[in-house]
mmCIF file of C-alpha atoms in Angstrom:
data_model
loop_
_atom_site.group_PDB
_atom_site.id
_atom_site.type_symbol
_atom_site.label_atom_id
_atom_site.label_comp_id
_atom_site.label_asym_id
_atom_site.label_seq_id
_atom_site.Cartn_x
_atom_site.Cartn_y
_atom_site.Cartn_z
ATOM 1 C CA MET A 1 -17.788 19.832 2.378
ATOM 2 C CA GLY A 2 -16.144 22.933 3.842
ATOM 3 C CA GLY A 3 -12.398 22.923 3.404
ATOM 4 C CA ILE A 4 -12.323 19.725 1.376
ATOM 5 C CA GLU A 5 -11.818 19.981 -2.405
ATOM 6 C CA ASN A 6 -12.163 17.044 -4.718
ATOM 7 C CA ILE A 7 -9.017 17.004 -6.887
ATOM 8 C CA GLU A 8 -9.392 14.761 -9.910
ATOM 9 C CA SER A 9 -6.867 12.032 -10.567
ATOM 10 C CA ASN A 10 -6.213 13.542 -14.007
ATOM 11 C CA ARG A 11 -4.803 16.690 -12.420
ATOM 12 C CA ILE A 12 -2.478 14.646 -10.243
ATOM 13 C CA LYS A 13 -1.390 12.559 -13.220
ATOM 14 C CA GLU A 14 -0.746 15.710 -15.274
ATOM 15 C CA THR A 15 1.424 17.093 -12.478
ATOM 16 C CA MET A 16 3.419 13.812 -12.321
ATOM 17 C CA LEU A 17 3.944 13.904 -16.097
ATOM 18 C CA ASN A 18 5.010 17.524 -15.915
ATOM 19 C CA LEU A 19 7.566 16.768 -13.217
ATOM 20 C CA ILE A 20 9.010 13.983 -15.354
ATOM 21 C CA THR A 21 9.070 16.139 -18.464
ATOM 22 C CA THR A 22 10.757 19.124 -16.834
ATOM 23 C CA GLN A 23 13.259 17.282 -14.657
ATOM 24 C CA LEU A 24 14.495 14.578 -17.004
ATOM 25 C CA GLN A 25 16.503 15.065 -20.185
ATOM 26 C CA ASN A 26 16.783 11.532 -21.534
ATOM 27 C CA ASP A 27 13.942 10.935 -23.984
ATOM 28 C CA GLY A 28 14.267 7.152 -23.842
ATOM 29 C CA LEU A 29 14.024 7.113 -20.050
ATOM 30 C CA LYS A 30 11.089 9.502 -20.124
ATOM 31 C CA SER A 31 9.316 7.247 -22.649
ATOM 32 C CA PHE A 32 9.629 4.213 -20.358
ATOM 33 C CA ILE A 33 8.337 6.145 -17.340
ATOM 34 C CA PHE A 34 5.419 7.567 -19.362
ATOM 35 C CA SER A 35 4.476 3.993 -20.288
ATOM 36 C CA PHE A 36 4.349 3.120 -16.582
ATOM 37 C CA LEU A 37 1.774 5.857 -16.120
ATOM 38 C CA THR A 38 -0.335 5.093 -19.193
ATOM 39 C CA ASN A 39 -2.903 2.899 -17.453
ATOM 40 C CA LYS A 40 -2.564 4.369 -13.998
ATOM 41 C CA GLU A 41 -5.990 5.694 -12.936
ATOM 42 C CA GLU A 42 -6.066 5.475 -9.166
ATOM 43 C CA MET A 43 -3.972 7.958 -7.215
ATOM 44 C CA ASN A 44 -4.654 6.600 -3.759
ATOM 45 C CA PHE A 45 -1.525 7.833 -2.024
ATOM 46 C CA ALA A 46 -1.620 11.260 -3.608
ATOM 47 C CA ASN A 47 -5.208 11.568 -2.489
ATOM 48 C CA LEU A 48 -4.198 10.635 1.066
ATOM 49 C CA THR A 49 -1.710 13.472 0.962
ATOM 50 C CA ILE A 50 -4.359 15.899 -0.274
ATOM 51 C CA LEU A 51 -6.891 14.690 2.251
ATOM 52 C CA HIS A 52 -4.575 15.081 5.223
ATOM 53 C CA HIS A 53 -3.682 18.586 4.141
ATOM 54 C CA GLN A 54 -7.217 19.742 3.649
ATOM 55 C CA ILE A 55 -8.702 18.367 6.882
ATOM 56 C CA PHE A 56 -6.646 20.968 8.702
ATOM 57 C CA ASP A 57 -8.353 23.628 6.582
ATOM 58 C CA ARG A 58 -5.284 24.457 4.513
ATOM 59 C CA LYS A 59 -4.958 24.974 0.755
ATOM 60 C CA ASP A 60 -1.229 25.303 -0.014
ATOM 61 C CA PRO A 61 -0.713 26.149 -3.708
ATOM 62 C CA GLU A 62 2.034 23.479 -3.926
ATOM 63 C CA LEU A 63 -0.164 20.684 -2.622
ATOM 64 C CA LEU A 64 -0.485 19.086 -6.055
ATOM 65 C CA ASN A 65 3.302 18.972 -6.416
ATOM 66 C CA LEU A 66 3.702 17.236 -3.078
ATOM 67 C CA ALA A 67 0.879 14.775 -3.868
ATOM 68 C CA ALA A 68 2.500 13.985 -7.208
ATOM 69 C CA ALA A 69 5.849 13.465 -5.497
ATOM 70 C CA VAL A 70 4.259 11.037 -3.056
ATOM 71 C CA GLU A 71 2.603 9.079 -5.875
ATOM 72 C CA LEU A 72 5.872 8.921 -7.834
ATOM 73 C CA LEU A 73 7.641 7.516 -4.799
ATOM 74 C CA VAL A 74 4.993 4.877 -4.186
ATOM 75 C CA LEU A 75 5.131 3.927 -7.869
ATOM 76 C CA SER A 76 8.848 3.382 -7.496
ATOM 77 C CA PHE A 77 8.164 1.073 -4.544
ATOM 78 C CA ASP A 78 5.584 -0.877 -6.580
ATOM 79 C CA ILE A 79 8.213 -1.447 -9.280
ATOM 80 C CA PHE A 80 10.919 -2.430 -6.771
ATOM 81 C CA ASP A 81 8.455 -4.860 -5.126
ATOM 82 C CA ASP A 82 7.423 -6.520 -8.387
ATOM 83 C CA LEU A 83 11.014 -6.861 -9.560
ATOM 84 C CA GLU A 84 11.973 -8.424 -6.227
ATOM 85 C CA ASP A 85 9.011 -10.779 -6.060
ATOM 86 C CA LEU A 86 8.806 -11.473 -9.832
ATOM 87 C CA ASP A 87 5.059 -10.929 -9.613
ATOM 88 C CA ASN A 88 2.432 -8.907 -11.515
ATOM 89 C CA THR A 89 3.970 -9.826 -14.801
ATOM 90 C CA GLU A 90 1.364 -7.845 -16.798
ATOM 91 C CA GLU A 91 2.652 -4.486 -15.476
ATOM 92 C CA PRO A 92 4.558 -2.546 -18.128
ATOM 93 C CA TRP A 93 7.785 -2.470 -16.082
ATOM 94 C CA MET A 94 7.772 -6.262 -15.913
ATOM 95 C CA LYS A 95 7.641 -6.493 -19.727
ATOM 96 C CA ILE A 96 10.959 -4.679 -20.324
ATOM 97 C CA ASP A 97 14.574 -5.424 -19.416
ATOM 98 C CA HIS A 98 14.535 -5.611 -15.625
ATOM 99 C CA SER A 99 17.759 -3.564 -15.330
ATOM 100 C CA ILE A 100 16.076 -0.707 -17.250
ATOM 101 C CA ALA A 101 12.984 -0.965 -15.064
ATOM 102 C CA LEU A 102 15.120 -0.911 -11.939
ATOM 103 C CA ASN A 103 16.950 2.218 -13.107
ATOM 104 C CA ALA A 104 13.643 3.900 -13.969
ATOM 105 C CA ALA A 105 12.275 3.086 -10.519
ATOM 106 C CA THR A 106 15.409 4.583 -8.933
ATOM 107 C CA VAL A 107 14.853 7.759 -10.955
ATOM 108 C CA LEU A 108 11.265 8.003 -9.750
ATOM 109 C CA TYR A 109 12.351 7.531 -6.163
ATOM 110 C CA THR A 110 14.965 10.257 -6.490
ATOM 111 C CA LEU A 111 12.686 12.602 -8.410
ATOM 112 C CA SER A 112 10.094 12.456 -5.641
ATOM 113 C CA GLN A 113 12.671 13.703 -3.145
ATOM 114 C CA GLN A 114 13.925 16.383 -5.466
ATOM 115 C CA THR A 115 10.318 17.619 -5.887
ATOM 116 C CA VAL A 116 9.859 17.896 -2.111
ATOM 117 C CA LEU A 117 13.152 19.768 -1.777
ATOM 118 C CA SER A 118 12.090 22.238 -4.492
ATOM 119 C CA LEU A 119 8.948 23.288 -2.564
ATOM 120 C CA SER A 120 8.887 26.842 -1.276
ATOM 121 C CA SER A 121 7.100 25.718 1.896
ATOM 122 C CA PRO A 122 8.929 26.481 5.179
ATOM 123 C CA PHE A 123 8.112 22.872 6.162
ATOM 124 C CA LYS A 124 9.791 21.229 3.209
ATOM 125 C CA HIS A 125 12.777 19.846 5.190
ATOM 126 C CA GLN A 126 10.426 18.393 7.782
ATOM 127 C CA ILE A 127 8.408 16.817 4.957
ATOM 128 C CA LEU A 128 11.530 15.404 3.329
ATOM 129 C CA ALA A 129 12.693 13.945 6.643
ATOM 130 C CA SER A 130 9.348 12.168 7.033
ATOM 131 C CA LEU A 131 9.459 10.934 3.451
ATOM 132 C CA LEU A 132 12.863 9.360 4.071
ATOM 133 C CA LYS A 133 11.888 8.022 7.494
ATOM 134 C CA TYR A 134 8.860 6.112 6.231
ATOM 135 C CA SER A 135 10.646 5.000 3.093
ATOM 136 C CA ILE A 136 13.329 3.319 5.202
ATOM 137 C CA GLN A 137 10.646 1.684 7.359
ATOM 138 C CA ALA A 138 8.926 0.356 4.236
ATOM 139 C CA MET A 139 12.241 -1.017 2.964
ATOM 140 C CA GLU A 140 12.853 -2.762 6.314
ATOM 141 C CA GLY A 141 9.405 -4.276 6.120
ATOM 142 C CA GLN A 142 10.127 -5.451 2.569
ATOM 143 C CA HIS A 143 13.423 -6.963 3.725
ATOM 144 C CA ASP A 144 11.630 -9.016 6.390
ATOM 145 C CA ASP A 145 9.091 -10.111 3.781
ATOM 146 C CA LEU A 146 11.810 -11.142 1.319
ATOM 147 C CA GLU A 147 13.767 -13.047 3.927
ATOM 148 C CA ASP A 148 10.597 -14.934 4.863
ATOM 149 C CA ASN A 149 11.858 -15.733 8.340
ATOM 150 C CA ILE A 150 8.649 -14.635 10.039
ATOM 151 C CA ALA A 151 7.696 -17.130 12.738
ATOM 152 C CA SER A 152 4.725 -15.619 14.559
ATOM 153 C CA GLU A 153 1.603 -13.509 14.108
ATOM 154 C CA GLU A 154 3.288 -10.672 15.978
ATOM 155 C CA ASP A 155 6.280 -10.768 13.590
ATOM 156 C CA CYS A 156 3.919 -10.779 10.631
ATOM 157 C CA LEU A 157 1.845 -7.845 11.904
ATOM 158 C CA GLN A 158 5.039 -5.850 12.472
ATOM 159 C CA MET A 159 6.175 -6.603 8.895
ATOM 160 C CA MET A 160 2.778 -5.511 7.574
ATOM 161 C CA LYS A 161 2.874 -2.349 9.638
ATOM 162 C CA LEU A 162 6.278 -1.447 8.197
ATOM 163 C CA LYS A 163 5.758 -2.568 4.592
ATOM 164 C CA SER A 164 2.225 -1.279 3.991
ATOM 165 C CA GLY A 165 1.478 1.004 6.935
ATOM 166 C CA SER A 166 4.644 3.079 6.463
ATOM 167 C CA LEU A 167 3.635 4.155 2.955
ATOM 168 C CA ILE A 168 0.171 5.163 4.122
ATOM 169 C CA ALA A 169 1.780 7.060 7.005
ATOM 170 C CA LEU A 170 4.164 8.703 4.556
ATOM 171 C CA ALA A 171 1.396 10.042 2.376
ATOM 172 C CA SER A 172 -0.762 11.139 5.277
ATOM 173 C CA VAL A 173 1.911 12.734 7.462
ATOM 174 C CA CYS A 174 3.475 14.660 4.609
ATOM 175 C CA GLY A 175 0.122 16.200 3.705
ATOM 176 C CA MET A 176 -0.448 17.125 7.330
ATOM 177 C CA GLN A 177 3.032 18.645 7.638
ATOM 178 C CA LEU A 178 2.492 20.853 4.570
ATOM 179 C CA ALA A 179 -0.419 22.269 6.604
ATOM 180 C CA GLY A 180 2.005 23.082 9.409
ATOM 181 C CA GLU A 181 0.488 20.470 11.720
ATOM 182 C CA ASN A 182 2.003 17.538 13.608
ATOM 183 C CA ASP A 183 -0.342 15.035 15.219
ATOM 184 C CA LYS A 184 1.140 11.640 16.133
ATOM 185 C CA LEU A 185 -2.266 10.047 15.791
ATOM 186 C CA VAL A 186 -2.083 10.370 12.016
ATOM 187 C CA GLU A 187 0.936 8.071 11.914
ATOM 188 C CA GLU A 188 -0.581 5.624 14.336
ATOM 189 C CA TYR A 189 -3.902 5.146 12.521
ATOM 190 C CA ALA A 190 -2.114 5.005 9.191
ATOM 191 C CA TYR A 191 -0.176 1.989 10.471
ATOM 192 C CA GLN A 192 -3.490 0.269 11.408
ATOM 193 C CA ILE A 193 -5.015 1.060 8.023
ATOM 194 C CA GLY A 194 -1.889 -0.487 6.434
ATOM 195 C CA ILE A 195 -2.375 -3.663 8.436
ATOM 196 C CA ALA A 196 -6.028 -3.824 7.341
ATOM 197 C CA ALA A 197 -5.055 -3.245 3.702
ATOM 198 C CA GLN A 198 -2.344 -5.919 3.782
ATOM 199 C CA THR A 199 -4.848 -8.328 5.381
ATOM 200 C CA ASP A 200 -7.134 -7.666 2.385
ATOM 201 C CA ASN A 201 -4.147 -8.545 0.120
ATOM 202 C CA ASP A 202 -3.626 -11.799 1.995
ATOM 203 C CA PHE A 203 -7.292 -12.626 1.472
ATOM 204 C CA ARG A 204 -7.126 -11.861 -2.263
ATOM 205 C CA ASP A 205 -3.952 -13.981 -2.616
ATOM 206 C CA LEU A 206 -5.987 -16.975 -1.431
ATOM 207 C CA PHE A 207 -7.888 -16.734 -4.696
ATOM 208 C CA ASN A 208 -4.702 -16.574 -6.739
ATOM 209 C CA PRO A 209 -3.131 -19.938 -5.844
ATOM 210 C CA LEU A 210 -0.664 -19.820 -8.728
ATOM 211 C CA LYS A 211 0.925 -16.635 -7.436
ATOM 212 C CA ASN A 212 4.506 -17.187 -6.364
ATOM 213 C CA ASP A 213 3.839 -16.263 -2.766
ATOM 214 C CA MET A 214 1.132 -18.930 -2.447
ATOM 215 C CA LYS A 215 2.961 -21.643 -4.332
ATOM 216 C CA ASN A 216 6.030 -21.128 -2.156
ATOM 217 C CA GLN A 217 3.920 -20.767 0.993
ATOM 218 C CA LYS A 218 5.614 -17.468 1.770
ATOM 219 C CA LYS A 219 4.843 -16.375 5.295
ATOM 220 C CA SER A 220 1.679 -14.321 5.595
ATOM 221 C CA LEU A 221 -1.103 -14.242 8.172
ATOM 222 C CA ALA A 222 -3.082 -16.698 6.056
ATOM 223 C CA VAL A 223 -0.177 -19.149 5.615
ATOM 224 C CA LEU A 224 0.819 -18.919 9.278
ATOM 225 C CA TYR A 225 -2.751 -19.737 10.261
ATOM 226 C CA LEU A 226 -3.020 -22.704 7.913
ATOM 227 C CA GLN A 227 0.346 -24.065 9.017
ATOM 228 C CA ARG A 228 -0.979 -24.425 12.535
ATOM 229 C CA ASN A 229 -3.084 -27.295 11.128
ATOM 230 C CA TYR A 230 -6.099 -26.642 13.278
ATOM 231 C CA ASN A 231 -8.092 -29.064 11.089
ATOM 232 C CA GLU A 232 -7.841 -31.268 8.040
ATOM 233 C CA HIS A 233 -9.165 -28.505 5.763
ATOM 234 C CA ALA A 234 -6.130 -26.341 6.558
ATOM 235 C CA ASN A 235 -3.821 -29.227 5.650
ATOM 236 C CA ASP A 236 -5.734 -29.836 2.422
ATOM 237 C CA LEU A 237 -5.284 -26.175 1.434
ATOM 238 C CA LEU A 238 -1.543 -26.234 2.057
ATOM 239 C CA LYS A 239 -1.214 -29.334 -0.129
ATOM 240 C CA PHE A 240 -3.301 -27.631 -2.803
ATOM 241 C CA TYR A 241 -1.057 -24.559 -2.918
ATOM 242 C CA GLN A 242 2.020 -26.785 -3.401
ATOM 243 C CA SER A 243 0.291 -28.830 -6.162
ATOM 244 C CA GLY A 244 0.384 -26.165 -8.897
ATOM 245 C CA LEU A 245 -3.249 -26.960 -9.801
ATOM 246 C CA ASP A 246 -5.833 -24.243 -10.312
ATOM 247 C CA ILE A 247 -8.961 -23.939 -8.178
ATOM 248 C CA LYS A 248 -11.350 -25.673 -10.589
ATOM 249 C CA GLU A 249 -8.953 -28.553 -11.187
ATOM 250 C CA GLN A 250 -8.697 -29.244 -7.425
ATOM 251 C CA PHE A 251 -12.151 -28.343 -6.123
ATOM 252 C CA GLY A 252 -14.440 -28.323 -9.123
ATOM 253 C CA SER A 253 -15.772 -24.841 -8.577
ATOM 254 C CA ILE A 254 -14.915 -21.560 -6.854
ATOM 255 C CA GLU A 255 -17.860 -22.144 -4.474
ATOM 256 C CA ASN A 256 -16.387 -25.439 -3.261
ATOM 257 C CA TYR A 257 -13.055 -23.680 -2.730
ATOM 258 C CA LYS A 258 -14.670 -20.913 -0.703
ATOM 259 C CA GLN A 259 -16.347 -23.496 1.466
ATOM 260 C CA LYS A 260 -12.981 -25.158 2.068
ATOM 261 C CA LEU A 261 -11.569 -21.780 3.115
ATOM 262 C CA LEU A 262 -14.468 -21.292 5.491
ATOM 263 C CA ASP A 263 -14.126 -24.786 6.934
ATOM 264 C CA SER A 264 -10.428 -24.140 7.587
ATOM 265 C CA GLY A 265 -11.209 -20.989 9.549
ATOM 266 C CA VAL A 266 -8.725 -18.832 7.617
ATOM 267 C CA MET A 267 -11.309 -16.451 6.209
ATOM 268 C CA GLN A 268 -12.797 -15.810 9.652
ATOM 269 C CA TYR A 269 -9.351 -15.307 11.118
ATOM 270 C CA LEU A 270 -8.282 -12.734 8.549
ATOM 271 C CA ASN A 271 -11.555 -10.830 8.984
ATOM 272 C CA VAL A 272 -11.029 -10.616 12.772
ATOM 273 C CA VAL A 273 -7.473 -9.298 12.328
ATOM 274 C CA LYS A 274 -8.723 -6.719 9.827
ATOM 275 C CA GLN A 275 -11.596 -5.570 12.041
ATOM 276 C CA ILE A 276 -9.318 -5.149 15.050
ATOM 277 C CA ALA A 277 -7.019 -2.867 13.013
ATOM 278 C CA ILE A 278 -9.962 -0.898 11.599
ATOM 279 C CA ASN A 279 -11.513 -0.394 15.049
ATOM 280 C CA ARG A 280 -8.217 0.876 16.447
ATOM 281 C CA ALA A 281 -7.859 3.304 13.538
ATOM 282 C CA SER A 282 -11.421 4.543 13.972
ATOM 283 C CA ARG A 283 -10.874 5.345 17.659
ATOM 284 C CA MET A 284 -7.719 7.285 16.808
ATOM 285 C CA ILE A 285 -9.432 9.315 14.117
ATOM 286 C CA ASP A 286 -12.131 10.242 16.711
ATOM 287 C CA ASN A 287 -9.402 11.784 18.829
ATOM 288 C CA LEU A 288 -7.954 13.952 16.003
ATOM 289 C CA ASN A 289 -7.998 17.686 16.711
ATOM 290 C CA ILE A 290 -10.228 18.551 13.705
ATOM 291 C CA ASN A 291 -13.931 19.164 13.391
ATOM 292 C CA SER A 292 -16.306 16.237 13.533
ATOM 293 C CA GLU A 293 -17.388 16.613 9.900
ATOM 294 C CA HIS A 294 -13.814 16.162 8.746
ATOM 295 C CA LYS A 295 -13.363 13.178 11.057
ATOM 296 C CA GLU A 296 -16.306 11.485 9.384
ATOM 297 C CA PHE A 297 -14.887 12.326 5.957
ATOM 298 C CA VAL A 298 -11.575 10.681 6.884
ATOM 299 C CA LYS A 299 -13.402 7.605 8.020
ATOM 300 C CA SER A 300 -15.430 7.507 4.794
ATOM 301 C CA ILE A 301 -12.159 7.397 2.829
ATOM 302 C CA LEU A 302 -10.029 5.155 4.999
ATOM 303 C CA ILE A 303 -12.439 2.916 6.898
ATOM 304 C CA ASN A 304 -15.922 2.691 5.390
ATOM 305 C CA LYS A 305 -14.509 1.344 2.089
ATOM 306 C CA LYS A 306 -12.766 -1.473 3.992
ATOM 307 C CA THR A 307 -15.573 -2.701 6.222
#
């Protein structure tokens, strides 16, 4: 496609490793961070940065450095999140002393900012301002999630917009700004894609009943829906999550469990919320000031994979 170049994840990863190697002196710290990247194959946020630069028909030579900086920052947020939630115990940063993991995450967060500031682009300060803006929003969303004081669907959607949507907006807006562009629609549809992505996470969590969030009935769209007790199936599911049993112990099979989810209405509810967000994002992408071919390409990356 004209103007759009496929940049392999290996090139992004190599750039990330190079930034770590050249900017850090402590071999022990570098070794830990390298271990975090060993099994990392998907570079979703870096690719968002690249995509939103290229759709404006730009090819800045420092694009890979910016994309790597964004991916390093998001990795730091993943580590912070797991340490705070005590989840995803198989990740390499959860298998080491948590104080060391926390320090390494702080290094990654700082290194991402240093990388942006070292760009020669005339837009680097604008990019750094956006990186910090959306980082703070994501932290505010994480605070609301950790406090678990969410009382309504509106509160939950706002938390999802901040926690998940802000990071998608960060990657997308920074790529656009490196191209010298500034379209508010990019931020707005990124928020909607974030809500859709977080709704998918809520759905997946239903099939991981032993996860801390489910056992503790931490507020999510799914839990809020079930707590309304629309029917006996919803109440049965809430009791199940508190029981500590696995799916087969309680329901006999995954098929029986899926039927219980359907009977409760929670699966249908999450799908409706997701589709509303996707439809909103699609309409915004249609209004972007780029050629129609690039609009369809953005949709193929952000929307078609989620429908």
